[in-house]
Coordinates of C-alpha atoms and ligand atoms in Angstrom, one line a residue:
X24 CA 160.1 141.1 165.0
X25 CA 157.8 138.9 162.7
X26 CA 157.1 135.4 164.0
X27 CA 158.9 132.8 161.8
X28 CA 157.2 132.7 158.6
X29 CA 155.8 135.5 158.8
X30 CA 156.9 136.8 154.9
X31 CA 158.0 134.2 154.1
X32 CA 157.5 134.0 150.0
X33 CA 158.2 131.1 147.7
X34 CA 161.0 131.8 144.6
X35 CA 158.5 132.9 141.9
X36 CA 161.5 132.0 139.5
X37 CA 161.8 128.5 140.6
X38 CA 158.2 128.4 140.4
X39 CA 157.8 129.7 137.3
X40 CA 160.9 127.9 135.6
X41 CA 159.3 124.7 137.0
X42 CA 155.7 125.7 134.9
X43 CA 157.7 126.0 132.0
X44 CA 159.8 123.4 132.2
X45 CA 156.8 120.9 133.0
X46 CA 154.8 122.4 130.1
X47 CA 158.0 121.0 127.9
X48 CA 156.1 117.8 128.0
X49 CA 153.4 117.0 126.0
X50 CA 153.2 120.4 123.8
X51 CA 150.1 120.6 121.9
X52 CA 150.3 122.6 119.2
X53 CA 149.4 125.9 119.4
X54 CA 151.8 126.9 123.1
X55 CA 149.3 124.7 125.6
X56 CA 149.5 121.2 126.2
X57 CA 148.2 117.5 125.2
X58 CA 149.9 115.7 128.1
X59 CA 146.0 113.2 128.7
X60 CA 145.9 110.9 131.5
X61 CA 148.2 107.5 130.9
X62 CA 150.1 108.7 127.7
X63 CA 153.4 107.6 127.6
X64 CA 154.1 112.0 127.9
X65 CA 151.9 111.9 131.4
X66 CA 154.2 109.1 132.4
X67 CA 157.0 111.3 131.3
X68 CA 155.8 114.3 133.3
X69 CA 155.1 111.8 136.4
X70 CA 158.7 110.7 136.2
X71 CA 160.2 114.8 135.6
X72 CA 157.6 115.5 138.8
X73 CA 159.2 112.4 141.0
X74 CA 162.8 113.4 140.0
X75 CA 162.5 116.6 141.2
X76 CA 160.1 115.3 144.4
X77 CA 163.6 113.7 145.1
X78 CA 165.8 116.1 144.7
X79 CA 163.6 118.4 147.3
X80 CA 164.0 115.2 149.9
X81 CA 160.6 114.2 149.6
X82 CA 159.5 109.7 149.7
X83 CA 157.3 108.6 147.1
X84 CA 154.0 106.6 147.3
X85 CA 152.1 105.7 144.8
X86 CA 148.8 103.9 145.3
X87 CA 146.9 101.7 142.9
X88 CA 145.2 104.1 140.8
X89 CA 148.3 106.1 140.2
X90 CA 148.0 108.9 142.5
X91 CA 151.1 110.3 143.3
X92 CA 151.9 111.1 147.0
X93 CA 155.3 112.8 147.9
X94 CA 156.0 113.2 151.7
X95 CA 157.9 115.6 153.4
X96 CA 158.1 114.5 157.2
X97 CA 156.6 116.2 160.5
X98 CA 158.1 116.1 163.9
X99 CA 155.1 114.9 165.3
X100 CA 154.8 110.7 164.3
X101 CA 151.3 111.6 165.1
X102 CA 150.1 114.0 163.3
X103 CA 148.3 113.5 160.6
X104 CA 149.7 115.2 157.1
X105 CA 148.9 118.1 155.2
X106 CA 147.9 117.1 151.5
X107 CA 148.4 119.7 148.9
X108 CA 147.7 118.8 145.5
X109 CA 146.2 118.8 141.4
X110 CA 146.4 117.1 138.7
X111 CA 149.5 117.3 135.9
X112 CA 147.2 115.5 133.3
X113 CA 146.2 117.7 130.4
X114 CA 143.3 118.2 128.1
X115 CA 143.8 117.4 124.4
X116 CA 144.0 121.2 123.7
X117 CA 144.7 122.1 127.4
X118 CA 146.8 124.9 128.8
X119 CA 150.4 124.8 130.9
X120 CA 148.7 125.5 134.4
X121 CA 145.0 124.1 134.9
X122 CA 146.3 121.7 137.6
X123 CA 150.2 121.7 136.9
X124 CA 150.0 124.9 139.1
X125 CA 148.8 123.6 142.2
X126 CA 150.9 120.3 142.0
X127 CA 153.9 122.4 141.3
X128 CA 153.1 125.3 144.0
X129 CA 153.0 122.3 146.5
X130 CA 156.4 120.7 145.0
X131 CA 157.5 125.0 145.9
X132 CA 155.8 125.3 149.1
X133 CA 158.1 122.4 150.3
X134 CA 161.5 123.9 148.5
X135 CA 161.1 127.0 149.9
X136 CA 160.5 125.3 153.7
X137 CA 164.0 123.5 153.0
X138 CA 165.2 126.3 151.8
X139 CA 164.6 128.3 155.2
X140 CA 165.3 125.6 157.1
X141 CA 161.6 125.3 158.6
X142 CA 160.5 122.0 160.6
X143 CA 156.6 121.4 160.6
X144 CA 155.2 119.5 163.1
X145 CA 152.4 118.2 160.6
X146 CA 153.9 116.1 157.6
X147 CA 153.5 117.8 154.3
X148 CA 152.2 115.2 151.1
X149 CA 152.4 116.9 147.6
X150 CA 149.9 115.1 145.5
X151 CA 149.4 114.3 141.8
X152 CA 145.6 112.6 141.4
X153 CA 145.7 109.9 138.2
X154 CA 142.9 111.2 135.5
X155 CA 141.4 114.5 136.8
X156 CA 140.5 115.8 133.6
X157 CA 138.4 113.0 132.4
X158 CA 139.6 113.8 128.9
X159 CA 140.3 110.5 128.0
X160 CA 138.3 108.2 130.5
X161 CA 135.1 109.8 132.2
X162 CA 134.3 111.0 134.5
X163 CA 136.7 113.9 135.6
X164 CA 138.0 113.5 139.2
X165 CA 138.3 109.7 138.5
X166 CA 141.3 108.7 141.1
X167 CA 140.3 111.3 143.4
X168 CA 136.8 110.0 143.3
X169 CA 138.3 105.9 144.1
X170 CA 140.4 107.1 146.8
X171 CA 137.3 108.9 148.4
X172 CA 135.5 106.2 148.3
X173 CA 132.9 107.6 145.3
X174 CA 133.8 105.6 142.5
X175 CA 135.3 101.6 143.0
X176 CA 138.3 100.8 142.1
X177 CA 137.1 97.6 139.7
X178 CA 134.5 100.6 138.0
X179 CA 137.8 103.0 137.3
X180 CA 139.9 100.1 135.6
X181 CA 137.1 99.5 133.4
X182 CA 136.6 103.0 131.7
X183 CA 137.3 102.9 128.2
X184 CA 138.3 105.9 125.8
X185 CA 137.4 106.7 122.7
X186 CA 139.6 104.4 121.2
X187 CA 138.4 101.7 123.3
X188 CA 141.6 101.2 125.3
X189 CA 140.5 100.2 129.0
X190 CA 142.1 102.4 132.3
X191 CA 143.5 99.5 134.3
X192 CA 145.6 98.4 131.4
X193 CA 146.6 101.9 130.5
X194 CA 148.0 102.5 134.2
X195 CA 149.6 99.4 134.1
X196 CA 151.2 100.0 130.5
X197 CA 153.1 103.0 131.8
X198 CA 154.1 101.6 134.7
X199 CA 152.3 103.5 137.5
X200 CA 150.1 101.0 139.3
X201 CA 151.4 101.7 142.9
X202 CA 151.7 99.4 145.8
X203 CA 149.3 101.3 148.1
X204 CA 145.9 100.4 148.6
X205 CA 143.5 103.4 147.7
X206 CA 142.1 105.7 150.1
X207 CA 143.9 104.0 153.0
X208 CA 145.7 107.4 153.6
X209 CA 144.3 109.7 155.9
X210 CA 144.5 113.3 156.0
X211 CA 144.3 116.3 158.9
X212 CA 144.1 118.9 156.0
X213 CA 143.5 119.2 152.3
X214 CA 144.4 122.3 150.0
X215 CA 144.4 122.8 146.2
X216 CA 145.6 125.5 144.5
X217 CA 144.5 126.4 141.1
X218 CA 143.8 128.6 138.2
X219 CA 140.3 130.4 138.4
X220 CA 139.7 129.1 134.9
X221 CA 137.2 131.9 134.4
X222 CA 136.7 135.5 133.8
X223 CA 135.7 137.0 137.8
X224 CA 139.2 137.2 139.8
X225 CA 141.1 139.1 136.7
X226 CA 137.8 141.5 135.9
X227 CA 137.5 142.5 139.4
X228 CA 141.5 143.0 139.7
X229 CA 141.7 140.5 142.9
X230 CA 145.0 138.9 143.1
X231 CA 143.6 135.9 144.9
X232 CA 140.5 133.8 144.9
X233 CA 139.4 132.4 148.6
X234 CA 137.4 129.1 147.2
X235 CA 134.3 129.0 149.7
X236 CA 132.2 126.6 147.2
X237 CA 132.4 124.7 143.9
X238 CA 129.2 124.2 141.7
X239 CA 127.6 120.7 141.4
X240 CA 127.8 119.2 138.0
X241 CA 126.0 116.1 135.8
X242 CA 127.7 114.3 132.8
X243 CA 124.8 112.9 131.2
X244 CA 125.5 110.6 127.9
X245 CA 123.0 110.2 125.7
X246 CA 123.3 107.2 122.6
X247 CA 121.2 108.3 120.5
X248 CA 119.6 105.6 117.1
X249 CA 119.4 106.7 113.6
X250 CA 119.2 104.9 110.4
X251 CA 122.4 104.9 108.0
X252 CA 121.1 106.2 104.8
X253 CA 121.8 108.4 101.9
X254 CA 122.2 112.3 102.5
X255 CA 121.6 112.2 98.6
X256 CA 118.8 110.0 97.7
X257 CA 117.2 109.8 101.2
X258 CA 114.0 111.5 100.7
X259 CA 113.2 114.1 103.9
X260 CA 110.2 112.2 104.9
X261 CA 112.2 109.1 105.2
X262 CA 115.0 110.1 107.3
X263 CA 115.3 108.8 111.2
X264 CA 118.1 111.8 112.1
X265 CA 119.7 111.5 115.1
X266 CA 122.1 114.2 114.1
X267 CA 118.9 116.4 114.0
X268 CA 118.0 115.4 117.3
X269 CA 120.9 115.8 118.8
X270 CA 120.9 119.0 117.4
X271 CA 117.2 119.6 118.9
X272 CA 118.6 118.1 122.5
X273 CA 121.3 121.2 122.6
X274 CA 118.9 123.2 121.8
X275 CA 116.9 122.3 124.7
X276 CA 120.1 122.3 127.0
X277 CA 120.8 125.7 126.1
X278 CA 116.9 127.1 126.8
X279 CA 117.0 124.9 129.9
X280 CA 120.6 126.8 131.0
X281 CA 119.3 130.0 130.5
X282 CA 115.8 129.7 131.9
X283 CA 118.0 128.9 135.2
X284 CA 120.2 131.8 135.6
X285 CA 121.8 133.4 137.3
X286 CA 124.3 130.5 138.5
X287 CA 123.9 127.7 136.2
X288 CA 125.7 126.1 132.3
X289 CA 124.4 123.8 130.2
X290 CA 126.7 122.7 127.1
X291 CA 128.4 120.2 124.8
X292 CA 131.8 119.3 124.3
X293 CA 132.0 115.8 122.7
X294 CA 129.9 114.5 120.3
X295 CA 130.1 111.0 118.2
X296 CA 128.5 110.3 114.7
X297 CA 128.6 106.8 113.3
X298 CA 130.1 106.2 110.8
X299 CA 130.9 109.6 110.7
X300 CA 131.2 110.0 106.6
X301 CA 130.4 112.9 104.8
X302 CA 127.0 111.0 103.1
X303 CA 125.8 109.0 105.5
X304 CA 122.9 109.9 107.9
X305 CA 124.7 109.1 111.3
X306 CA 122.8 105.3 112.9
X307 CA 124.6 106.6 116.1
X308 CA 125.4 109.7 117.4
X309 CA 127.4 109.3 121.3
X310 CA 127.1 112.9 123.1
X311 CA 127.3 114.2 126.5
X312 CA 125.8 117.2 128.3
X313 CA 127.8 118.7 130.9
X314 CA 125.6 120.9 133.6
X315 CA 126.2 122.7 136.2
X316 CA 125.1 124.8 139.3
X317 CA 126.1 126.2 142.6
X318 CA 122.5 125.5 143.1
X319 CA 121.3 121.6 144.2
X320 CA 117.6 122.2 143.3
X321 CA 118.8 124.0 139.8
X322 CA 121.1 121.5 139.4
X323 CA 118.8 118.4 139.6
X324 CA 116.0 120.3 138.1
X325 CA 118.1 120.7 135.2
X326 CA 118.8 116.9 135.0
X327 CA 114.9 116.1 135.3
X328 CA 114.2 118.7 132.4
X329 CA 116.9 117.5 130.3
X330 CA 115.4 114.2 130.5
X331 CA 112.2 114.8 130.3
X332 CA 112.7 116.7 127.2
X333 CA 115.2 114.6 125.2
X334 CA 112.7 111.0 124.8
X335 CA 110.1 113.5 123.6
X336 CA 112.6 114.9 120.9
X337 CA 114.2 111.6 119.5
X338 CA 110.2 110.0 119.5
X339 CA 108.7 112.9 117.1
X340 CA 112.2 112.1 115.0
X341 CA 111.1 107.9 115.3
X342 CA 115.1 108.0 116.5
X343 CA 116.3 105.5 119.6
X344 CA 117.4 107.3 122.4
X345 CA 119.1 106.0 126.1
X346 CA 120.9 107.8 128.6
X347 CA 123.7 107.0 131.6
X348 CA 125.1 109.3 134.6
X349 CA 128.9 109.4 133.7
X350 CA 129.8 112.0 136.3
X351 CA 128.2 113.6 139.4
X352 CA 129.0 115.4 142.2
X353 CA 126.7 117.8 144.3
X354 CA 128.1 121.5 145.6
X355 CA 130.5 121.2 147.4
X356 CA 131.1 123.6 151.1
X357 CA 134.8 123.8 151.4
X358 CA 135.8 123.9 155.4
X359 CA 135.4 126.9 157.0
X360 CA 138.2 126.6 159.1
X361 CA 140.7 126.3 156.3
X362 CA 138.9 128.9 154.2
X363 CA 139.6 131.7 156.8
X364 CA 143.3 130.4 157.4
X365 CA 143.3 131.2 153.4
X366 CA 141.3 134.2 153.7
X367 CA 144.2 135.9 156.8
X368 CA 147.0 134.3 155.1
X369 CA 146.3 136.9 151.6
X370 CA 146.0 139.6 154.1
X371 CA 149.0 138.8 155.8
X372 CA 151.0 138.9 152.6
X373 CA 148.8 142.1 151.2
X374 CA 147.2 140.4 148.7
X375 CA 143.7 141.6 146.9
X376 CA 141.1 138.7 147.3
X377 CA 137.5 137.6 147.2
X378 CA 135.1 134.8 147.9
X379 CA 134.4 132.6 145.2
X380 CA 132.6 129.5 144.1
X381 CA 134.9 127.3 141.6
X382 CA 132.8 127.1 138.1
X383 CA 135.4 124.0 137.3
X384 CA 135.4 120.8 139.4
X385 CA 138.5 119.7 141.4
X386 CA 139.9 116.8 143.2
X387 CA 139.4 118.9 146.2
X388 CA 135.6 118.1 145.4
X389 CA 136.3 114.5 146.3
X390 CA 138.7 114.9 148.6
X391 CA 136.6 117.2 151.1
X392 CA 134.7 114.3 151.3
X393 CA 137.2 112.3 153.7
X394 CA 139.3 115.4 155.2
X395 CA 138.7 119.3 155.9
X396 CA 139.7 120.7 152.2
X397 CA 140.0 123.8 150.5
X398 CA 141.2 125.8 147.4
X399 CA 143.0 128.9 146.6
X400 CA 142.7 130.5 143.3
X401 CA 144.4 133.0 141.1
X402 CA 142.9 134.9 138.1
X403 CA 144.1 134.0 134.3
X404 CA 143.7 135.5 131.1
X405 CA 140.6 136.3 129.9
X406 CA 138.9 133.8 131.6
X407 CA 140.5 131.5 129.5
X408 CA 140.9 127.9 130.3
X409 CA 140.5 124.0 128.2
X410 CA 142.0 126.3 125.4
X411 CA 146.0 125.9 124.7
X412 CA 145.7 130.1 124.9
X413 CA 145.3 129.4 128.3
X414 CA 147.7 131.6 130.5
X415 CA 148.7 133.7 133.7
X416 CA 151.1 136.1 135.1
X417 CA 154.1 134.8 137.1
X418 CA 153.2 137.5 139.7
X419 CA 149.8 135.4 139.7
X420 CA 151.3 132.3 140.1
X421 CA 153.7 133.5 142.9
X422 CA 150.9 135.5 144.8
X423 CA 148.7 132.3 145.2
X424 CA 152.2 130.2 146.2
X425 CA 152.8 132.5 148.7
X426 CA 149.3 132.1 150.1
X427 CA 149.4 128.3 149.7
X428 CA 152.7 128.4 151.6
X429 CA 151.4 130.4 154.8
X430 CA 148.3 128.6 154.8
X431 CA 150.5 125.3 154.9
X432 CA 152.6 126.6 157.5
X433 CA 149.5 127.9 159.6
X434 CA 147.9 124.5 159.7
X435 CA 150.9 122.3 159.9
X436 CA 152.7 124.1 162.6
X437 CA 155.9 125.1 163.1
X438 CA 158.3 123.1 165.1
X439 CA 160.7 124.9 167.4
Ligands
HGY527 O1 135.4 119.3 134.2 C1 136.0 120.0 135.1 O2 135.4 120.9 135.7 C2 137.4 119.7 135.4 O3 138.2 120.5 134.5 N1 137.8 118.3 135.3
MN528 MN1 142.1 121.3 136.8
MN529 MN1 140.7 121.0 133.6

């Protein structure tokens, strides 16, 4: 006879239909989704994921940076609850699961418990954390990052995008600046199922990645001073090029990324020329280097390289250069506790998995900081992820639901 629970599986269908249906919001346009942080179509997808946090029975909280916290009672008052959360923000060319799947696994997790009429004794809190992707405002992880205590709350409301609009008035602008004080909940348990967002679960035909580490990363953003002048009638010998040294500092990232493999990226993905017009030698160029290791020595040694480097660069171009710390967070060591209860619950349900360090930073990072956390992962296409191409299997998505769902039910208990 198998204990409650035992095979117990979530409805891949509702699952799935709830992907789909969430990915509604916010289309980009080419099948993925632009759905950044504090639009009016994250507010949308907020209001779609508390309408249907309802409808499972589930109270709302909401704390002042916007995270979204939707409780599903315990029979034990005093027990402390199981978190299980993402992120439903979006890149600007993101895909329809890097974080929508673990916030809408947890939303399943819980459907499929009412469903089978299962009592925990731990309460069960499906999160949504404000501004993971730091898209929009840097750095990633932002809320996450407040309610752990990393980042202050007065240095999150001040983050300004591109455009210059400021976080605090963004959150309160769509009307999700909760009541809660941050990072006055506690948790017994913390677990966050994603997408792999990388190439290693799919090539090695493992249905389910058991998250034993995630790399450190850096955001460093460099300002860089040119002089506005002519592309035309600028002699060479006359230029001060930012652009060029900016184009020398990448350079340098790469050969500094390389020089420390295996288990370390070095890279660009937003850069900044002022004024930005065809003929004009940028005055300013606004860029930051994202890197990345497993590794703490790498990691910082990479940092000190960079930085070393870079001044030496911009001074044999006679171009201005500074540089600030917009994100950082060190490897993390999920808890080995809830890593094994991930690791038996696969094998329970007969799925293929292997250990794994995340390549991609998570709220989990953040959050293993004030509670045992830890991740589950499922392959997706390719690799592929940040790319509107991004995509998975709904056999995937159900595999790592199911696993989510007994790893719940393991560490919240089951009431009898
Ligand atoms: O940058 C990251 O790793 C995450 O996607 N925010
Ligand atoms: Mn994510
Ligand atoms: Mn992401």
């Amino acid at each position: 006879m198998a204990a409650p629970g035992e095979n117990m599986r979530v409805n891949a269908d509702r699952l799935w239909d709830s992907l789909m249906d969430m990915a509604k919001i916010g289309p980009g346009i080419a099948g993925g989704n632009n759905r950044q942080t504090l639009t009016d179509a994250d507010a949308e997808g907020r209001r779609l994921f508390q309408a249907w946090c309802d409808g499972a029975g589930l109270t709302m909280g909401v704390d002042t940076m916007g995270n979204m916290f939707m409780t599903r009672p315990g029979t034990d008052p005093d027990a402390l609850p199981i978190y299980v959360g993402s992120h439903l923000d979006t890149q600007p060319t993101g895909g329809k699961y890097d974080g929508v799947l673990g916030v809408l696994a947890g939303l399943e997790v819980v459907r499929s418990l009412n469903d089978l009429g299962i009592r925990t004794k731990h309460p069960i809190v499906v999160t949504n954390w404000t501004n993971e992707e730091g898209a929009r405002f840097a750095p990633a992880m932002l809320a996450s990052g407040v309610f752990a205590g990393v980042h202050t709350q007065d240095y999150a409301y001040g983050r300004k995008d591109p455009e210059g609009k400021v976080f605090g008035e963004e959150l309160q602008r769509i009307g999700w600046i909760g009541d809660e004080t941050v990072g006055a909940r506690k948790m017994h348990a913390y677990f966050e199922y994603h997408i792999e967002q990388g190439p290693i679960l799919e090539a090695e035909g493992k249905d389910i990645g058991v998250v034993t580490h995630c790399q450190g990363l850096w955001w460093l953003e460099f300002t860089l001073t040119g002089r506005e002048a002519h592309t035309g009638s600028t002699p060479m010998t006359m230029r001060v090029n930012a652009g060029l040294a900016m184009a020398r500092i990448l350079e340098m990232v790469q050969t500094v990324a390389m020089e420390n493999q295996p288990g370390a990226v070095g890279g660009v993905g937003q850069v900044f020329f002022s004024p930005n017009s065809r003929n004009v030698l940028p005055g300013k160029v606004v860029f930051t280097v994202d890197i990345r290791s497993p590794d703490q020595k790498k990691l910082d040694g990479m940092r000190a390289r960079i930085e070393a480097e870079a001044p030496k660069i911009c001074a044999a171009l006679g171009v201005g250069y500074s540089v600030e710390a917009v994100g950082h967070f060190d490897p993390v060591t999920f808890d080995p506790t809830l890593v094994a209860t991930v690791r038996k619950a696969a094998e329970d349900l007969g799925y293929s998995h292997m250990n794994i360090i995340s390549g991609a930073g998570h709220d989990a990072c953040w959050a293993a900081k004030v509670a045992p956390a830890t991740m589950i992962m499922c392959p997706c296409v390719g690799g592929l992820s940040h790319n509107e191409a991004e995509d998975i299997s709904k056999e995937w998505a159900a595999a790592g639901a199911d696993v989510l769902l007994h790893a719940v039910i393991e560490t919240a208990g089951i009431a009898e």
